[in-house]
CSV table of C-alpha atoms in Angstrom, one decimal:
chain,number,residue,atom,x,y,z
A,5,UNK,CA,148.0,85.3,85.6
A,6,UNK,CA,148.1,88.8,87.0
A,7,UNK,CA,149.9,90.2,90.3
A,8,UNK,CA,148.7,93.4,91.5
A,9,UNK,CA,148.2,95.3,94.8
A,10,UNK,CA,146.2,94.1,97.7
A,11,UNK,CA,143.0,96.2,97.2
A,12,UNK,CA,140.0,96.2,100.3
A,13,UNK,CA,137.8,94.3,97.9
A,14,UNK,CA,140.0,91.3,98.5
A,15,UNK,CA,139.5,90.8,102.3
A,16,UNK,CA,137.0,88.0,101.9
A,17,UNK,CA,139.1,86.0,99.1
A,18,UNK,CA,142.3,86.4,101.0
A,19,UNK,CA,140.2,85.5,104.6
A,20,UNK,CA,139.4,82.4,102.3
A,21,UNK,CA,143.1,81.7,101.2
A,22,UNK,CA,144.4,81.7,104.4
A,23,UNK,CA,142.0,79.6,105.6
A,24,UNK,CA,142.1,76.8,103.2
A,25,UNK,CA,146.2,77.3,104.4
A,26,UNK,CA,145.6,77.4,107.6
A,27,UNK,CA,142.1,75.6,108.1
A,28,UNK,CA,143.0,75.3,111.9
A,29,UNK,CA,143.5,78.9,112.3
A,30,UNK,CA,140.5,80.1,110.7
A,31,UNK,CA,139.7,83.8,110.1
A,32,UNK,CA,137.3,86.0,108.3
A,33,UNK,CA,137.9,89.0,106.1
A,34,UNK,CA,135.9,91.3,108.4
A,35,UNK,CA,138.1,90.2,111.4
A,36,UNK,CA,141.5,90.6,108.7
A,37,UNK,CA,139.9,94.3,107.6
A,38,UNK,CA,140.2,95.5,111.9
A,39,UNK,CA,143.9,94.4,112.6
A,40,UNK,CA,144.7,95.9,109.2
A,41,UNK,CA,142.6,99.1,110.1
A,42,UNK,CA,144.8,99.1,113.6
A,43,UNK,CA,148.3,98.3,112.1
A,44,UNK,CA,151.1,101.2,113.2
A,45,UNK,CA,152.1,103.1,110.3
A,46,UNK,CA,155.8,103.3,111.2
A,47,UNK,CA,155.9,99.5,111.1
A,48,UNK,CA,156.9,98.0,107.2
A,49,UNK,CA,154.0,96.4,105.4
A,50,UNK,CA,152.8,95.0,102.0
A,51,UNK,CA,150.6,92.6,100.0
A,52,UNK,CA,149.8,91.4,96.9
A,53,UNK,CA,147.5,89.0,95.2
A,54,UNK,CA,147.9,86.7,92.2
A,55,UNK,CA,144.6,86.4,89.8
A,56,UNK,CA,143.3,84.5,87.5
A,57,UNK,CA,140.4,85.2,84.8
A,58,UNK,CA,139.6,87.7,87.3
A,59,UNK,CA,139.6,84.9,90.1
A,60,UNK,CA,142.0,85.8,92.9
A,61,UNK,CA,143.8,82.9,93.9
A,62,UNK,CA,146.7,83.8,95.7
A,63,UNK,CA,148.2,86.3,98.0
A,64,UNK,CA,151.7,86.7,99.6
A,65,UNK,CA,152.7,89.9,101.4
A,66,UNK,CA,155.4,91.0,104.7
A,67,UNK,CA,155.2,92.9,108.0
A,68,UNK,CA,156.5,93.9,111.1
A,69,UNK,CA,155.8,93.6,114.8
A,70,UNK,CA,156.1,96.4,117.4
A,71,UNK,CA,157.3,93.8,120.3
A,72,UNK,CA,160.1,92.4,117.9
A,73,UNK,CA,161.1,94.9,115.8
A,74,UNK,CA,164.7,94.9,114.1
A,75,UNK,CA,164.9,97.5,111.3
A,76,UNK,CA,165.4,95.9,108.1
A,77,UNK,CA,163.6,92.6,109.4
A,78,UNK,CA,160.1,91.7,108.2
A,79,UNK,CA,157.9,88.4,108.2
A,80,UNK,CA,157.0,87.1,105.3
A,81,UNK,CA,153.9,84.5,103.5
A,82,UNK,CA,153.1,83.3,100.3
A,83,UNK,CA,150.0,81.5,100.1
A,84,UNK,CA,148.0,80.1,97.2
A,85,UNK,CA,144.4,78.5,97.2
A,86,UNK,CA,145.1,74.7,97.2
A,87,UNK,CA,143.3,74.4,93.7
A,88,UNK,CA,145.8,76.2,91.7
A,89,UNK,CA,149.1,75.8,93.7
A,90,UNK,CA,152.2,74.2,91.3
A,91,UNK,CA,151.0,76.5,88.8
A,92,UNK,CA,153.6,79.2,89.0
A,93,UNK,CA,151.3,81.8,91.4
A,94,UNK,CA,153.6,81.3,94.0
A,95,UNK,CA,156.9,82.2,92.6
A,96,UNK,CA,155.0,85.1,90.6
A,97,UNK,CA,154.0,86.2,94.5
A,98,UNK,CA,157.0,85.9,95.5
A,99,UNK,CA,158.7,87.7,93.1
A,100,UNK,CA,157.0,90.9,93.2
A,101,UNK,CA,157.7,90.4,97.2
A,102,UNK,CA,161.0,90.3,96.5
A,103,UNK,CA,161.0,93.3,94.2
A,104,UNK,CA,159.1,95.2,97.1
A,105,UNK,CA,161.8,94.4,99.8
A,106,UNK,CA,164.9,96.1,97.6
A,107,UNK,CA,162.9,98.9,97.1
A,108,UNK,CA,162.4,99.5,100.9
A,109,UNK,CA,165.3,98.4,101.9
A,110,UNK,CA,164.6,95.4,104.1
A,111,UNK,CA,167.7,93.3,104.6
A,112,UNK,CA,166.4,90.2,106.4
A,113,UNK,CA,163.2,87.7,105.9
A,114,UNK,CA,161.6,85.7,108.2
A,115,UNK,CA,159.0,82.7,108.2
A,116,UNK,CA,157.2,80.2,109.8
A,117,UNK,CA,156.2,76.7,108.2
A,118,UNK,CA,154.5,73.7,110.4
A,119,UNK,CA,157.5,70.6,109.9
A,120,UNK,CA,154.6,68.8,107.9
A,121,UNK,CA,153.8,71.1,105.0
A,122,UNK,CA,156.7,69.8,102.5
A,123,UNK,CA,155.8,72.0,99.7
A,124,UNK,CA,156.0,75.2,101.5
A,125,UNK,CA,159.4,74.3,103.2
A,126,UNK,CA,160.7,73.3,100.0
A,127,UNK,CA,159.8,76.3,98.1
A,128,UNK,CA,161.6,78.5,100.8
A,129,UNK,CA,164.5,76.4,100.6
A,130,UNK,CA,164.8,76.9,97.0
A,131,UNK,CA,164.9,80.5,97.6
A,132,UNK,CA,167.3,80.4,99.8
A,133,UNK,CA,165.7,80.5,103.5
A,134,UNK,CA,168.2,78.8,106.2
A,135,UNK,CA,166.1,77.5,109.5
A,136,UNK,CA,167.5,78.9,112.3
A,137,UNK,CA,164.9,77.9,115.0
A,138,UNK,CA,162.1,75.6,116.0
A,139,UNK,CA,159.0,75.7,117.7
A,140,UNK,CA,156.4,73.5,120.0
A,141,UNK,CA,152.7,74.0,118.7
A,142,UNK,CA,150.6,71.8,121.1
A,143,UNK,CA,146.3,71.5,121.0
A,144,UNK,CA,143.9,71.3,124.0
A,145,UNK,CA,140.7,69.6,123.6
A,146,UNK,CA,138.6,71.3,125.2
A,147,UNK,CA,135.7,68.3,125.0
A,148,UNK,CA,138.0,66.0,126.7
A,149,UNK,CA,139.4,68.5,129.5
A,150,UNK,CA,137.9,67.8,132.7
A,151,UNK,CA,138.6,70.8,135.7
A,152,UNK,CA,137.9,68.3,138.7
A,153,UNK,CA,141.0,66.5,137.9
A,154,UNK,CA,143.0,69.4,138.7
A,155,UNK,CA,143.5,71.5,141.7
A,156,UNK,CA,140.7,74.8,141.6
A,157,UNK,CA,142.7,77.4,140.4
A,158,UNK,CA,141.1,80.2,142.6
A,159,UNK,CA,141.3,78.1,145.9
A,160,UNK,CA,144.9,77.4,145.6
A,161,UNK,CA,145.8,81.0,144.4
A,162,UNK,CA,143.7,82.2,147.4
A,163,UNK,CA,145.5,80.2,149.8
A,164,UNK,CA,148.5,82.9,148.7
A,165,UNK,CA,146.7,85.7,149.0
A,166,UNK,CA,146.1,86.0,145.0
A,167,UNK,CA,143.3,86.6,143.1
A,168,UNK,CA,142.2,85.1,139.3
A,169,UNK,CA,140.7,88.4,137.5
A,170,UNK,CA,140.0,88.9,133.9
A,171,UNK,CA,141.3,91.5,131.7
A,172,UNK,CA,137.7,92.7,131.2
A,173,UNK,CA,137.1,92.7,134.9
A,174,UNK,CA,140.2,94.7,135.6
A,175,UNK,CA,139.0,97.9,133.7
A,176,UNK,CA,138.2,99.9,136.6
A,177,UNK,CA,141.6,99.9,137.5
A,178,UNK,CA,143.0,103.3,136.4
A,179,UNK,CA,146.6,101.9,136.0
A,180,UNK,CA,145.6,98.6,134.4
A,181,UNK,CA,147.1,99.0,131.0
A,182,UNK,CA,150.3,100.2,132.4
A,183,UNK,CA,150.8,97.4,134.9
A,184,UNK,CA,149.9,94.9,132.2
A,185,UNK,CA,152.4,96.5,129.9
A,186,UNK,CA,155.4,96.8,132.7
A,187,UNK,CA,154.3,93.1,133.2
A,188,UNK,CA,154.7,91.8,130.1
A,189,UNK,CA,157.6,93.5,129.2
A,190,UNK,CA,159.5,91.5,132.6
A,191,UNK,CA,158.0,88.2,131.5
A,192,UNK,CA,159.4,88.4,127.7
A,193,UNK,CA,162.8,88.9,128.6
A,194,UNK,CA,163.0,86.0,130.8
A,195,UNK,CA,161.6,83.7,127.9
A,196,UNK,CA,163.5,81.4,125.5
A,197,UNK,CA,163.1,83.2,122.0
A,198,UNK,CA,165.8,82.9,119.4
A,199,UNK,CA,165.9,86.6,118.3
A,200,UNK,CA,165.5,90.5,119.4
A,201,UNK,CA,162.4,91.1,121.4
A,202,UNK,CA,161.9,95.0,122.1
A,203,UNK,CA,159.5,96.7,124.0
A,204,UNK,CA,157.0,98.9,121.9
A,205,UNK,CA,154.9,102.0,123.5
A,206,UNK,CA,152.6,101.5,125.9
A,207,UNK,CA,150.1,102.6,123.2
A,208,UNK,CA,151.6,100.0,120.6
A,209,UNK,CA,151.1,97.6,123.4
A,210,UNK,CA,147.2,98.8,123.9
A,211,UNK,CA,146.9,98.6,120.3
A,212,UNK,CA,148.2,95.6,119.3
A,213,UNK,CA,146.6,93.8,122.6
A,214,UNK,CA,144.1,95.3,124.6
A,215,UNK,CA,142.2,97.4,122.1
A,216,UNK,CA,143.0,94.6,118.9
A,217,UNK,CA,139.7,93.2,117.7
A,218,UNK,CA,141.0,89.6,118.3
A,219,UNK,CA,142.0,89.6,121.7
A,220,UNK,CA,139.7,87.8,124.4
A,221,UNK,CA,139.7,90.3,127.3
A,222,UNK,CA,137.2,87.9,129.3
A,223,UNK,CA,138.9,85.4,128.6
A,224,UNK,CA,142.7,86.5,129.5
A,225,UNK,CA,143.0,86.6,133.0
A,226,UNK,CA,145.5,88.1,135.7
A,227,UNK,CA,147.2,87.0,139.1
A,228,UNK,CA,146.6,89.8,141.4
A,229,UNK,CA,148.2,90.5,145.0
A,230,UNK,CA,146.5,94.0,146.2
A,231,UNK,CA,148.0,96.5,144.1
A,232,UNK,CA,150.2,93.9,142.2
A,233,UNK,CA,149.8,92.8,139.0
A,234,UNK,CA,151.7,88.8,139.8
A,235,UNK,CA,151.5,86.6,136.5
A,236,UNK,CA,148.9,86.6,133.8
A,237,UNK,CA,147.6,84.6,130.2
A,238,UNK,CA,146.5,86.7,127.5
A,239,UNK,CA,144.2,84.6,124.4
A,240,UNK,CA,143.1,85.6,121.4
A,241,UNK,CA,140.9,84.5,118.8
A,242,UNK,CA,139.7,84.7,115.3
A,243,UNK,CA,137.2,82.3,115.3
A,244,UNK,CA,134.2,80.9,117.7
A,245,UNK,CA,136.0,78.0,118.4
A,246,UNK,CA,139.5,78.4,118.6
A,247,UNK,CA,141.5,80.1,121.2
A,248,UNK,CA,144.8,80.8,121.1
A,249,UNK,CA,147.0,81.4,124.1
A,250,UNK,CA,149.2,84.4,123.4
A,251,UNK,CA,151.8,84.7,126.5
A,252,UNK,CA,151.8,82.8,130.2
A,253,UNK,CA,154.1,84.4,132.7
A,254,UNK,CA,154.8,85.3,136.0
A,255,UNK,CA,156.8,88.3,137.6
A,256,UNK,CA,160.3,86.8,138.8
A,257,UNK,CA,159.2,87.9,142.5
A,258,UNK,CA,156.0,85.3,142.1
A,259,UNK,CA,157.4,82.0,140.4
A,260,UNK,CA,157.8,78.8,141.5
A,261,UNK,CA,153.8,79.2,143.1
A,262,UNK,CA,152.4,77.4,140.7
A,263,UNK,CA,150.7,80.7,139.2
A,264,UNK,CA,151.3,80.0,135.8
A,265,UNK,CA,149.5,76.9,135.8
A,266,UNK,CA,146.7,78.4,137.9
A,267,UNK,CA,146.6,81.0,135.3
A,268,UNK,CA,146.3,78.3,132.5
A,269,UNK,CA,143.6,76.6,134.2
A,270,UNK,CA,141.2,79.5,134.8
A,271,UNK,CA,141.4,80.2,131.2
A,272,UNK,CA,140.8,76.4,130.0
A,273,UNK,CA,137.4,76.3,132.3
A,274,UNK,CA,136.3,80.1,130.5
A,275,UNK,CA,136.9,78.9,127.2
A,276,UNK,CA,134.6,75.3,128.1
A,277,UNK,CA,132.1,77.6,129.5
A,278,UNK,CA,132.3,79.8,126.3
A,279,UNK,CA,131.7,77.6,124.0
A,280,UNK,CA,135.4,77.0,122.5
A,281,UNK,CA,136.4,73.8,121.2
A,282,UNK,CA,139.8,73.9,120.9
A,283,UNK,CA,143.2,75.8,122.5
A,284,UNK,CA,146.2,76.6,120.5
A,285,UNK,CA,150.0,77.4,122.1
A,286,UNK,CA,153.2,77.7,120.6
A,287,UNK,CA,156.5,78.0,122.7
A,288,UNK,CA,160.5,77.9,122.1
A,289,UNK,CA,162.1,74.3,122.2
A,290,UNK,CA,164.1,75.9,124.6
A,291,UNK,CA,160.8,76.8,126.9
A,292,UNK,CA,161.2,73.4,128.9
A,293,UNK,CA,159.1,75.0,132.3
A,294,UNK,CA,156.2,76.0,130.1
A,295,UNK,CA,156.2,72.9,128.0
A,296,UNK,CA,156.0,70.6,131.0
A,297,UNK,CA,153.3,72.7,132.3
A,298,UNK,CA,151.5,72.3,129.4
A,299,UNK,CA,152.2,68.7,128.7
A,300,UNK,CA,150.4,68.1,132.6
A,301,UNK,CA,147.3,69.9,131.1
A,302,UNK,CA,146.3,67.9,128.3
A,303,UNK,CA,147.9,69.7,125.7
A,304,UNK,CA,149.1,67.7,122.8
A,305,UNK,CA,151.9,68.5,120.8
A,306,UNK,CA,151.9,68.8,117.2
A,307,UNK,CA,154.0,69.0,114.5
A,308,UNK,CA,156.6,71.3,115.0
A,309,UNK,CA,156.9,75.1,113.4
A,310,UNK,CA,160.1,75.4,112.0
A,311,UNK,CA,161.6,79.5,111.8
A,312,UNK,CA,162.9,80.3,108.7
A,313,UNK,CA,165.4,83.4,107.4
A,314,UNK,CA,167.0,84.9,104.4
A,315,UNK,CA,169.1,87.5,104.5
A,316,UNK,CA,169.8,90.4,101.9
A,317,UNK,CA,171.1,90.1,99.3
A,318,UNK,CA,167.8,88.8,98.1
């Protein structure tokens, strides 16, 4: 067995990894090499990998997000291909994690584990990780969606006066970026989320959104009244045929008009049209509006993610 540092010959074995993890989340070492190539360099990050006879078969690592940032506070993920888990890789990961986190001074770890993946909850509960929150993951499919039985989305927002654009349509706008980020910011604070949420730079924002290689401009759409940015969906996707639903919302002077779900719907008729097979959402237990509205759309609910945290000393 040998641990060493993350090295860019490993972004296809690692793509692999997290795969075989994760096979409903899929996602290539090409795709893994542009968010890397993107990441803020203020923001704490690390990986490793775990070989063996020059086989890499293993990979744990931690990082930070600009829209929750809480110095000290990192995620964290120790994954290890399914054929050589229970073999000791995992601790071995997740001790030279551990040893990277004193050194840096990180006082708090975070992570999240589907309800139904024993092992991995166990493990983290060895190690001491407490759960402190819980969260809805539901699944759309997209085969068995059908848009006549709901209301057309771009009729009923017209009857207000609203139109359905997508992100990629709305480029000629010259203050498009800055509405989207001044919207966003309004919609996360009124959301359930058990932790800090703070708002990164607009260019953060850009970066981690807009400009990152896996978000679906197309397909992410906007409520717009004249000059008014009203409610929007952003996706984004790693694979051909999974899309993942980022953030709904609506600005607090537009809710309760049924734009949210209007917003939902546009999307779920692009990603049919596209080719997507499948959606993906995750929201707060606490999220009761936005579950309901997605519970009415087909969207079944899976098993649950549950939030995990250790805190220093590790």
């Amino acid at each position: 067995m040998h641990i060493r540092p993350f090295a860019d010959r490993d972004y296809a074995a690692v793509a692999e990894i997290n795969t075989l993890i994760m096979p409903d989340q899929p996602i290539t070492g090409q795709l893994l090499a542009r968010l890397d190539a993107q990441r803020e360099p203020h923001l704490l990050y690390g990986r490793w990998v775990a070989e063996e006879e020059g086989r890499l078969v293993g990979v744990a690592g931690y990082g930070q997000w600009a829209d929750v940032l809480v110095p000290g506070e990192v995620y964290v993920y120790v994954r290890v291909h399914p054929a050589f888990q229970r073999r000791g890789f995992g601790a071995a990961l997740y001790d030279a994690l551990i040893d990277r986190l004193r050194r840096v001074g990180a006082d708090s770890m975070k992570i999240a584990l589907r309800s139904d993946r024993f092992p991995g909850i166990n493990f983290a509960m060895r190690r001491g990780f407490i759960e402190y929150a819980r969260r809805i993951e539901a699944r759309l499919d997209l085969a068995a969606f059908d848009a006549a039985a709901f209301p057309d989305p771009d009729a009923q927002m017209a009857e207000q006066g609203l139109l359905l654009r997508s992100v990629a349509d709305l480029a000629a706008d010259p203050q498009r970026d800055q509405k989207l980020y001044d919207l966003k910011w309004e919609i996360e604070q009124d959301i359930p989320y058990p932790g800090r949420i703070t708002r990164p730079s607009l260019p953060a924002f850009q970066t981690q959104y807009l400009n990152s290689p896996s978000f679906a401009a197309a397909g992410s759409f906007v409520a717009v009244d004249g000059d008014n940015y009203a409610g929007l969906v952003f996706h984004e996707s790693a694979s051909p045929s999974l899309l993942m639903v980022e953030l709904t919302g609506t600005a607090r002077a537009y809710r309760r008009r049924g734009i949210a779900q209007a917003l939902k719907l546009r999307s779920m008729v692009w990603a049919k049209a596209a080719g997507y097979t499948t959606m993906l959402v995750n929201n707060d237990l606490a999220n009761v509006g936005m579950l309901a509205i997605n519970d009415k759309l087909g969207y079944v609910r899976q098993p649950a993610l549950i939030l995990l945290q250790r805190k220093a000393p590790f």
